[in-house]
Coordinates of C-alpha atoms in Angstrom, one line a residue:
M1 CA -1.5 -64.3 -17.8
R2 CA -5.0 -63.1 -16.9
W3 CA -3.9 -61.4 -13.7
A4 CA -0.8 -60.0 -15.3
L5 CA -3.0 -58.3 -17.9
V6 CA -5.3 -56.9 -15.2
K7 CA -2.3 -55.6 -13.2
V8 CA -0.9 -53.8 -16.3
C9 CA -4.2 -52.3 -17.1
L10 CA -4.7 -51.2 -13.5
A11 CA -1.3 -49.5 -13.4
V12 CA -1.7 -47.7 -16.8
T13 CA -5.2 -46.5 -15.9
A14 CA -4.1 -45.3 -12.5
M15 CA -1.3 -43.3 -14.0
V16 CA -3.6 -41.7 -16.6
V17 CA -6.1 -40.8 -14.0
I18 CA -3.5 -39.3 -11.7
A19 CA -1.9 -37.4 -14.6
F20 CA -5.2 -35.8 -15.5
A21 CA -7.1 -35.6 -12.2
V22 CA -4.4 -33.9 -10.1
P23 CA -3.8 -30.9 -12.5
L24 CA -7.5 -30.6 -13.1
G25 CA -8.1 -30.5 -9.3
L26 CA -5.5 -27.7 -8.9
V27 CA -7.1 -25.8 -11.8
I28 CA -10.5 -26.0 -10.1
R29 CA -9.0 -24.7 -6.8
E30 CA -7.4 -21.8 -8.6
M31 CA -10.7 -21.0 -10.4
A32 CA -12.6 -21.0 -7.2
S33 CA -10.1 -18.6 -5.6
D34 CA -10.2 -16.3 -8.6
R35 CA -14.0 -16.3 -8.5
A36 CA -14.0 -15.3 -4.8
F37 CA -11.5 -12.4 -5.2
S38 CA -13.2 -11.2 -8.4
D39 CA -16.4 -10.9 -6.4
A40 CA -14.5 -9.0 -3.7
E41 CA -13.2 -6.6 -6.3
R42 CA -16.7 -6.0 -7.6
Q43 CA -17.9 -5.3 -4.1
A44 CA -15.0 -2.9 -3.4
A45 CA -15.9 -1.0 -6.6
M46 CA -19.4 -0.5 -5.2
I47 CA -18.2 2.1 -2.6
A48 CA -15.9 4.0 -5.0
P49 CA -18.6 6.5 -6.2
A50 CA -19.3 7.5 -2.6
L51 CA -15.6 8.0 -1.9
S52 CA -15.2 10.2 -5.0
I53 CA -18.0 12.6 -3.7
T54 CA -17.5 12.9 0.1
T55 CA -15.3 11.8 3.0
D56 CA -18.0 12.6 5.6
R57 CA -18.0 9.8 8.2
E58 CA -21.8 9.6 8.5
E59 CA -22.4 9.6 4.7
L60 CA -19.7 7.0 4.2
T61 CA -21.1 4.9 7.0
R62 CA -24.5 4.9 5.4
A63 CA -22.9 4.0 2.0
V64 CA -21.0 1.1 3.5
L65 CA -24.0 -0.3 5.3
S66 CA -26.1 0.0 2.2
T67 CA -24.0 -2.7 0.5
E68 CA -24.3 -6.4 1.1
P69 CA -20.7 -7.0 2.3
G70 CA -20.9 -3.8 4.5
D71 CA -24.2 -5.0 6.1
R72 CA -22.5 -8.4 6.8
G73 CA -19.4 -6.7 8.4
R74 CA -17.1 -7.7 5.5
L75 CA -16.5 -4.2 4.1
A76 CA -14.3 -1.5 5.6
V77 CA -13.0 1.9 4.3
H78 CA -9.7 3.5 5.4
V79 CA -9.6 7.2 4.6
P80 CA -6.3 9.0 5.5
A81 CA -6.3 12.1 7.5
P82 CA -6.0 15.4 5.5
E83 CA -3.0 17.6 6.0
K84 CA -5.2 20.5 7.3
A85 CA -8.8 20.7 8.3
A86 CA -11.1 23.5 7.2
D87 CA -10.6 25.2 10.5
G88 CA -6.8 25.0 10.2
T89 CA -6.4 22.1 12.6
D90 CA -4.8 18.7 11.7
G91 CA -7.3 16.3 10.1
E92 CA -8.4 12.9 11.5
A93 CA -8.1 9.6 9.6
L94 CA -11.4 7.6 9.1
D95 CA -11.8 3.9 9.6
I96 CA -15.3 2.8 8.7
G97 CA -16.4 -0.8 9.1
T98 CA -14.6 -3.7 10.7
R99 CA -10.8 -3.6 10.2
R100 CA -9.0 -6.9 9.7
A101 CA -5.9 -6.0 7.7
S102 CA -3.0 -4.5 9.6
P103 CA -2.3 -0.7 9.3
K104 CA 1.1 -1.6 7.7
D105 CA -0.6 -3.5 4.9
V106 CA -3.1 -0.6 4.4
A107 CA -0.3 1.9 4.2
T108 CA 1.7 -0.3 1.8
V109 CA -1.3 -0.5 -0.6
R110 CA -1.9 3.3 -0.3
K111 CA 1.7 4.0 -1.1
A112 CA 1.9 1.4 -4.0
G113 CA -1.4 2.4 -5.5
R114 CA -2.4 -1.1 -6.6
A115 CA -4.7 -3.8 -5.1
S116 CA -3.3 -6.5 -2.8
I117 CA -4.5 -9.6 -1.1
T118 CA -3.3 -10.3 2.4
E119 CA -4.0 -13.2 4.7
V120 CA -6.0 -12.4 7.8
T121 CA -7.7 -14.4 10.6
D122 CA -10.3 -16.9 9.1
G123 CA -9.7 -15.8 5.5
F124 CA -8.2 -13.1 3.3
A125 CA -8.6 -9.4 2.9
L126 CA -8.7 -7.6 -0.5
L127 CA -7.2 -4.1 -0.2
Q128 CA -8.3 -1.9 -3.1
P129 CA -6.9 1.7 -3.4
T130 CA -9.5 4.3 -4.5
A131 CA -8.8 8.0 -5.3
L132 CA -10.6 10.7 -3.3
S133 CA -11.8 14.1 -4.5
T134 CA -9.1 15.7 -2.3
G135 CA -6.4 13.8 -4.2
D136 CA -5.6 11.4 -1.4
I137 CA -5.9 7.6 -1.6
A138 CA -8.4 5.7 0.4
V139 CA -8.2 1.9 0.8
V140 CA -11.3 -0.2 0.6
E141 CA -11.0 -3.5 2.5
V142 CA -13.2 -6.5 1.6
F143 CA -13.0 -9.6 3.8
V144 CA -13.2 -12.9 1.9
P145 CA -13.8 -15.9 4.3
E146 CA -11.7 -19.0 3.7
G147 CA -14.7 -21.1 2.9
E148 CA -15.6 -18.9 -0.1
V149 CA -12.1 -19.2 -1.5
S150 CA -12.4 -23.0 -1.6
N151 CA -16.2 -23.1 -2.2
G152 CA -17.1 -26.1 -4.4
V153 CA -13.5 -27.4 -4.5
A154 CA -14.2 -30.4 -2.3
T155 CA -17.2 -31.4 -4.3
A156 CA -15.3 -31.1 -7.5
W157 CA -12.5 -33.2 -6.1
L158 CA -14.9 -35.9 -5.0
I159 CA -16.5 -36.0 -8.4
L160 CA -13.0 -36.3 -10.0
A161 CA -12.1 -39.0 -7.5
G162 CA -15.3 -40.9 -8.3
V163 CA -14.7 -40.6 -12.0
G164 CA -11.2 -41.8 -11.6
V165 CA -12.3 -44.8 -9.5
A166 CA -15.0 -45.6 -12.0
L167 CA -12.4 -45.5 -14.8
I168 CA -10.1 -47.8 -12.9
V169 CA -12.8 -50.3 -12.1
G170 CA -14.1 -50.2 -15.6
S171 CA -10.7 -50.7 -17.1
V172 CA -10.0 -53.6 -14.7
A173 CA -13.3 -55.2 -15.6
V174 CA -12.6 -54.8 -19.3
A175 CA -9.1 -56.2 -18.8
D176 CA -10.4 -59.1 -16.8
R177 CA -12.9 -60.0 -19.6
L178 CA -10.2 -59.7 -22.2
G179 CA -7.9 -61.8 -20.0
V180 CA -10.7 -64.5 -19.7
R181 CA -11.2 -64.4 -23.4
M182 CA -7.5 -65.1 -23.9
V183 CA -6.9 -67.4 -21.0
Q184 CA -9.9 -69.7 -21.2
P185 CA -9.1 -70.9 -24.8
A186 CA -5.5 -71.4 -23.8
Q187 CA -6.6 -73.5 -20.7
R188 CA -9.0 -75.5 -22.8
L189 CA -6.2 -76.2 -25.3
A190 CA -3.8 -77.3 -22.5
G191 CA -6.5 -79.5 -21.0
A192 CA -7.3 -81.1 -24.3
A193 CA -3.6 -81.8 -25.0
H194 CA -3.5 -83.5 -21.5
D195 CA -6.6 -85.6 -22.3
L196 CA -5.2 -86.5 -25.7
G197 CA -2.0 -87.6 -24.1
E198 CA -4.0 -89.9 -21.7
G199 CA -5.7 -91.6 -24.6
R200 CA -9.0 -89.7 -24.9
L201 CA -8.9 -89.4 -28.6
G202 CA -12.4 -87.9 -28.8
T203 CA -11.1 -84.7 -27.3
R204 CA -11.6 -81.6 -29.4
V205 CA -11.1 -77.9 -28.7
P206 CA -13.8 -75.3 -29.5
E207 CA -12.3 -73.1 -32.2
E208 CA -12.9 -69.7 -30.5
G209 CA -11.0 -66.9 -28.9
P210 CA -8.3 -64.7 -30.4
T211 CA -7.0 -65.4 -33.9
E212 CA -3.8 -67.1 -32.7
L213 CA -5.6 -69.4 -30.3
R214 CA -8.3 -70.2 -32.9
S215 CA -5.5 -71.2 -35.3
A216 CA -3.9 -73.4 -32.5
A217 CA -7.3 -75.0 -31.9
V218 CA -7.8 -75.8 -35.6
A219 CA -4.3 -77.3 -35.7
F220 CA -5.0 -79.3 -32.5
N221 CA -8.3 -80.7 -33.8
S222 CA -6.7 -81.6 -37.2
M223 CA -3.9 -83.4 -35.3
A224 CA -6.4 -85.3 -33.2
D225 CA -8.3 -86.4 -36.3
Q226 CA -5.1 -87.6 -37.9
V227 CA -4.2 -89.6 -34.8
V228 CA -7.7 -91.2 -34.8
Q229 CA -7.4 -92.0 -38.5
L230 CA -3.9 -93.5 -38.1
L231 CA -5.1 -95.8 -35.3
A232 CA -8.2 -96.8 -37.4
N233 CA -5.9 -97.6 -40.3
E234 CA -3.7 -99.8 -38.1
R235 CA -6.7 -101.7 -36.8
E236 CA -8.0 -102.2 -40.4
L237 CA -4.5 -103.4 -41.4
A238 CA -4.5 -105.9 -38.5
A239 CA -7.9 -107.1 -39.6
D240 CA -6.9 -107.4 -43.2
L241 CA -3.7 -109.3 -42.4
S242 CA -5.7 -111.7 -40.2
H243 CA -8.3 -112.1 -43.0
R244 CA -5.6 -113.3 -45.4
L245 CA -5.0 -116.3 -43.2
R246 CA -8.5 -117.6 -43.9
T247 CA -7.6 -119.1 -47.3
P248 CA -4.7 -121.3 -46.1
L249 CA -6.8 -122.2 -43.0
T250 CA -9.7 -123.3 -45.3
V251 CA -7.3 -125.6 -47.2
L252 CA -5.9 -126.9 -43.9
R253 CA -9.4 -127.6 -42.6
L254 CA -10.3 -129.5 -45.8
N255 CA -7.2 -131.6 -45.5
A256 CA -7.8 -132.3 -41.9
A257 CA -11.3 -133.5 -42.7
S258 CA -9.8 -136.1 -45.0
L259 CA -7.5 -137.6 -42.4
G260 CA -10.1 -140.1 -41.3
E261 CA -10.6 -141.2 -37.7
G262 CA -8.2 -141.5 -34.9
P263 CA -6.8 -139.4 -32.0
A264 CA -4.2 -137.6 -34.2
A265 CA -6.9 -136.6 -36.7
D266 CA -9.2 -135.4 -34.0
Q267 CA -6.5 -133.3 -32.4
T268 CA -5.6 -131.8 -35.8
R269 CA -9.2 -130.9 -36.6
A270 CA -9.6 -129.4 -33.1
A271 CA -6.4 -127.4 -33.5
V272 CA -7.6 -126.1 -36.9
E273 CA -11.0 -125.2 -35.4
Q274 CA -9.3 -123.4 -32.5
L275 CA -7.0 -121.5 -34.9
E276 CA -10.0 -120.4 -37.1
H277 CA -11.7 -119.2 -34.0
E278 CA -8.7 -117.2 -32.9
V279 CA -8.4 -115.6 -36.4
D280 CA -12.1 -114.7 -36.3
T281 CA -11.7 -113.2 -32.9
I282 CA -8.8 -111.0 -34.1
I283 CA -10.7 -109.9 -37.1
R284 CA -13.9 -109.1 -35.1
T285 CA -11.9 -107.3 -32.4
A286 CA -10.0 -105.2 -34.9
R287 CA -13.1 -104.3 -36.9
E288 CA -15.4 -103.7 -33.9
Q289 CA -13.0 -101.8 -31.7
R290 CA -12.5 -98.1 -32.5
P291 CA -10.0 -95.7 -31.0
Q292 CA -11.4 -94.7 -27.6
T293 CA -13.1 -91.4 -28.0
Q294 CA -14.3 -90.6 -24.5
G295 CA -13.4 -87.4 -22.8
I296 CA -14.4 -84.0 -24.0
Q297 CA -16.9 -84.8 -26.7
T298 CA -17.8 -82.1 -29.2
G299 CA -18.6 -83.8 -32.4
A300 CA -21.9 -85.1 -33.6
G301 CA -22.8 -88.5 -32.3
A302 CA -20.2 -88.5 -29.5
G303 CA -21.2 -90.9 -26.8
C304 CA -24.5 -92.8 -26.7
D305 CA -27.6 -93.5 -24.7
V306 CA -26.7 -96.6 -22.5
S307 CA -30.4 -97.5 -22.0
E308 CA -31.1 -97.5 -25.7
V309 CA -28.1 -99.6 -26.6
I310 CA -28.9 -102.1 -23.8
R311 CA -32.6 -102.4 -24.9
E312 CA -31.4 -103.0 -28.5
R313 CA -28.9 -105.7 -27.6
M314 CA -31.3 -107.4 -25.2
G315 CA -33.8 -107.5 -28.0
F316 CA -31.2 -109.4 -30.1
W317 CA -30.3 -111.9 -27.3
S318 CA -33.9 -112.4 -26.1
A319 CA -34.7 -114.6 -29.1
L320 CA -31.9 -117.0 -28.2
A321 CA -32.9 -116.9 -24.5
E322 CA -36.4 -117.8 -25.4
D323 CA -35.2 -120.8 -27.4
E324 CA -33.1 -122.0 -24.5
G325 CA -35.8 -121.4 -21.9
R326 CA -33.9 -118.7 -20.0
E327 CA -35.7 -116.2 -17.8
V328 CA -34.5 -112.7 -18.6
R329 CA -35.0 -109.6 -16.5
L330 CA -34.1 -106.0 -17.5
A331 CA -34.3 -103.0 -15.2
G332 CA -33.2 -99.4 -15.1
V333 CA -33.4 -98.7 -18.8
D334 CA -36.5 -96.5 -18.7
R335 CA -34.6 -93.2 -18.8
T336 CA -32.1 -91.6 -21.1
V337 CA -28.6 -91.6 -19.8
R338 CA -25.7 -90.6 -22.1
I339 CA -22.3 -91.9 -21.4
P340 CA -18.9 -90.9 -23.0
V341 CA -18.6 -94.2 -24.9
A342 CA -19.1 -94.7 -28.6
R343 CA -22.2 -96.8 -29.5
P344 CA -20.2 -99.7 -31.3
E345 CA -17.9 -100.0 -28.3
L346 CA -20.7 -100.4 -25.8
A347 CA -22.6 -102.8 -28.0
A348 CA -19.4 -104.9 -28.4
A349 CA -18.9 -105.0 -24.6
L350 CA -22.5 -106.0 -24.0
D351 CA -22.4 -108.7 -26.6
A352 CA -19.2 -110.1 -25.0
L353 CA -20.8 -110.3 -21.6
L354 CA -24.1 -111.8 -22.8
G355 CA -22.3 -114.2 -25.1
N356 CA -20.4 -115.4 -22.0
V357 CA -23.7 -116.1 -20.2
F358 CA -25.0 -118.3 -23.1
R359 CA -21.6 -119.9 -23.6
H360 CA -20.7 -120.8 -20.1
T361 CA -24.0 -121.5 -18.3
P362 CA -26.4 -124.4 -18.9
E363 CA -29.7 -123.8 -20.8
S364 CA -32.7 -122.6 -18.8
T365 CA -30.3 -120.5 -16.6
A366 CA -31.8 -117.1 -15.7
F367 CA -29.9 -113.9 -16.1
A368 CA -30.5 -110.2 -15.6
V369 CA -29.2 -106.8 -16.8
D370 CA -29.5 -103.8 -14.4
V371 CA -28.6 -100.2 -15.0
H372 CA -28.0 -97.8 -12.1
H373 CA -27.4 -94.1 -12.5
S374 CA -25.6 -92.5 -9.5
G375 CA -25.1 -89.0 -10.8
D376 CA -21.4 -89.2 -11.6
A377 CA -21.4 -92.7 -13.1
V378 CA -23.5 -95.4 -14.7
I379 CA -23.2 -99.0 -13.4
V380 CA -24.2 -101.9 -15.6
L381 CA -24.7 -105.2 -13.8
V382 CA -24.9 -108.5 -15.7
S383 CA -25.9 -111.3 -13.4
D384 CA -26.7 -115.0 -14.0
A385 CA -27.8 -118.0 -12.0
G386 CA -25.1 -120.3 -13.4
P387 CA -22.3 -122.2 -11.8
G388 CA -20.1 -119.1 -11.3
I389 CA -16.4 -118.5 -11.9
T390 CA -13.9 -120.2 -9.7
D391 CA -11.1 -117.6 -10.2
P392 CA -12.3 -114.1 -11.0
E393 CA -8.8 -112.6 -10.8
A394 CA -7.6 -115.0 -13.5
A395 CA -10.6 -114.2 -15.6
L396 CA -9.8 -110.5 -15.4
A397 CA -6.2 -111.0 -16.4
R398 CA -5.7 -108.9 -19.6
G399 CA -5.7 -111.1 -22.7
T400 CA -5.3 -114.3 -20.7
T401 CA -6.9 -117.5 -22.0
N402 CA -8.3 -119.4 -19.0
P403 CA -7.0 -122.9 -19.1
G404 CA -9.6 -125.6 -19.4
T405 CA -12.3 -123.2 -20.8
V406 CA -13.6 -124.3 -24.2
G407 CA -13.9 -121.5 -26.7
S408 CA -12.3 -118.9 -24.4
T409 CA -9.7 -116.5 -25.7
G410 CA -9.6 -114.0 -22.8
L411 CA -10.4 -111.1 -25.2
G412 CA -14.1 -110.7 -24.4
L413 CA -13.6 -109.4 -20.8
D414 CA -10.6 -107.4 -22.0
I415 CA -12.9 -105.5 -24.5
V416 CA -15.3 -104.8 -21.6
R417 CA -12.6 -103.6 -19.3
R418 CA -11.1 -101.2 -21.9
V419 CA -14.5 -99.6 -22.4
A420 CA -14.9 -99.1 -18.6
E421 CA -11.4 -97.9 -18.0
S422 CA -11.6 -95.5 -20.9
T423 CA -14.1 -93.5 -18.9
G424 CA -12.2 -93.7 -15.6
G425 CA -14.2 -96.7 -14.4
D426 CA -13.4 -100.4 -14.0
L427 CA -14.7 -103.9 -14.4
R428 CA -15.3 -106.3 -11.5
I429 CA -16.5 -109.9 -11.2
G430 CA -18.2 -111.3 -8.1
R431 CA -20.8 -113.7 -6.9
S432 CA -24.3 -112.9 -8.0
V433 CA -27.3 -113.2 -5.6
L434 CA -28.8 -115.4 -8.2
G435 CA -26.0 -117.9 -7.4
G436 CA -23.8 -117.4 -10.4
T437 CA -21.6 -114.7 -11.8
E438 CA -22.1 -110.9 -11.4
V439 CA -20.1 -108.7 -13.8
R440 CA -20.2 -105.0 -12.8
I441 CA -19.2 -102.3 -15.3
W442 CA -18.5 -98.9 -13.7
I443 CA -18.7 -96.2 -16.4
G444 CA -17.6 -92.7 -15.3
L445 CA -19.5 -89.7 -16.7
H446 CA -16.8 -87.2 -15.9
G447 CA -13.6 -89.2 -15.9
T448 CA -13.9 -89.8 -12.1
S449 CA -12.7 -92.9 -10.3
P450 CA -15.2 -95.5 -9.2
D451 CA -16.8 -95.4 -5.7
R452 CA -15.6 -98.5 -4.1
G453 CA -18.2 -98.4 -1.4
R454 CA -21.3 -99.1 -3.4
R455 CA -23.4 -102.0 -2.2
G456 CA -26.8 -103.5 -2.5
H457 CA -27.3 -103.8 -6.2
G458 CA -27.3 -107.5 -6.1
R459 CA -30.1 -107.6 -3.4
R460 CA -32.4 -105.7 -5.7
V461 CA -31.8 -108.2 -8.5
A462 CA -32.5 -111.1 -6.0
R463 CA -35.8 -109.5 -5.0
R464 CA -36.9 -109.3 -8.7
F465 CA -36.2 -113.0 -9.2
G466 CA -37.7 -114.0 -5.8
R467 CA -34.6 -115.9 -4.7
P468 CA -32.9 -115.5 -1.3
R469 CA -29.3 -114.4 -1.1
R470 CA -26.9 -117.4 -0.6
K471 CA -24.8 -117.4 2.5
E472 CA -22.2 -119.7 1.0
P473 CA -20.9 -119.2 -2.6
R474 CA -21.5 -122.1 -4.9
T475 CA -18.7 -123.1 -7.2
T476 CA -18.5 -125.9 -9.6
A477 CA -15.3 -127.2 -11.0
G478 CA -15.1 -128.2 -14.6
P479 CA -14.3 -126.8 -18.0
A480 CA -17.4 -124.7 -18.2
T481 CA -16.8 -122.9 -15.0
S482 CA -13.2 -121.7 -15.1
G483 CA -13.9 -118.4 -16.8
P484 CA -15.5 -116.5 -19.6
S485 CA -13.9 -115.3 -22.7

């Protein structure tokens, strides 16, 4: 669309320039020619008084040489021979000055009695008839060089060409700016529609550009807000429906408490407790999760400072870590780094990971949180010195409850993974240099895919704890090691 507008403007401007410049150039050439021949007529009239007084060769020669064109060899006088001289002999014709016109042209002008312009070598000759005192007709010839006929025409044409080129360039520049003003909002609208289709519900379009595109942007932003609101309503509905189960669960728990002792009673109470935990998890997930709003963020409060959120959540968990005698290390949070993730989503993801550390590792187990900024991404590492995970792939299975794990629903890591994948990143589980689990969250800042060649983060964590990297991974079988929630 942009280049089409530029081409149309270029064609129209070129036609306008040609329509005006070509006739104007021809008029300038005609004006230069008329000016040159008008000067020649004026110069021819300068010798007329002398011709009306005398036809003597010497006097006429002096009169011709006294004029500027005569002195430059551009003026000639052709006097016809009289029928009889004073002594009765035939008269002699006089040709004073440099002749350039042919005798035939001179005779034609003398006979016609009106001025004429004839083409001669290197220019033109103006032939002006003049009456003599004897009644004969003399012809005054003024030579006009070809350069004087076109004097100033080339310069005028160059100026016209320059003005025409300037007009064309200016019109193209203006058309290009107009095209950009029209095309860029359309491209932003198309890109925002693509991002919204991929699930980036925080995408909004600046309401600028032509009136039609501003209206389209307003409609798009209104639609996106409606989509976000509908998803939020669905989540609230899921939380409310789950909350309604609490009343019958409370009754069931009270009834199970009155069953007394025995294997069946213990199994019933355990099942009720597990069911209550599942309902709480559904409610918490529905309330804490919000529609993913990463992408092109334009509203106030879009995204968050990852360092600030991590410091805040570590301050919350540090009290429990101190009670359990855990050594905690925090690194990489001394600078502000904004990420395209809403603050509640990042806080929920960190709480899920840190909760796993406390839930699935023994007391006094050290853990660390590291933040690395690589320019196009932010990497958050949560490492511990616990027993580790025997099957990382099973732990990462979406929504899978790992068998044998007490209190695990499989939703915690799923929350973390959705946060990472919403930015184009990912979630990985590996062996920490501390001996336990290392969970790596790769958060893209521009929607780019993770760099799978990154290494060395774990070594820096090991140096801070003063422990060597283990050559053989340590795994421990048992209910507490099969995977986090």
